Phi, psi and omega in degrees: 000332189291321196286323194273328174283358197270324180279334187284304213260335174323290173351281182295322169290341164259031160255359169270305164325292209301296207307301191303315141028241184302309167327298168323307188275333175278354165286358182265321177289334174292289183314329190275324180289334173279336293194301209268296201276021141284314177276005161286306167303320161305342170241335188273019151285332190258006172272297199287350170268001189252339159287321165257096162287318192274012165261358171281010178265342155265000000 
């Protein structure tokens, strides 16, 4: 039974690794993604102040 608990906690430390993982690549993918869509929100502000000049008076 001590070979079957040696495999049970092997198991579990790499599924905690995989996790901290992924956990990783998705704060990377997150970032990159708040990333595209402030500059995306950012030119279509510079689009929209250069076709309506007279809207930044409101």
């Amino acid at each position: 039974m001590a070979g079957f608990e040696k495999f049970k906690n092997a198991l579990k430390k790499a599924e905690e690794e995989r996790h901290e993982e992924l956990q990783q690549d998705i704060r990377k993918v997150r970032n990159v993604i708040e990333k595209v869509l402030s500059m995306a929100m950012e030119n279509t502000a510079n689009v929209a102040r250069t076709r309506y000049s007279g809207l930044e008076m409101f």
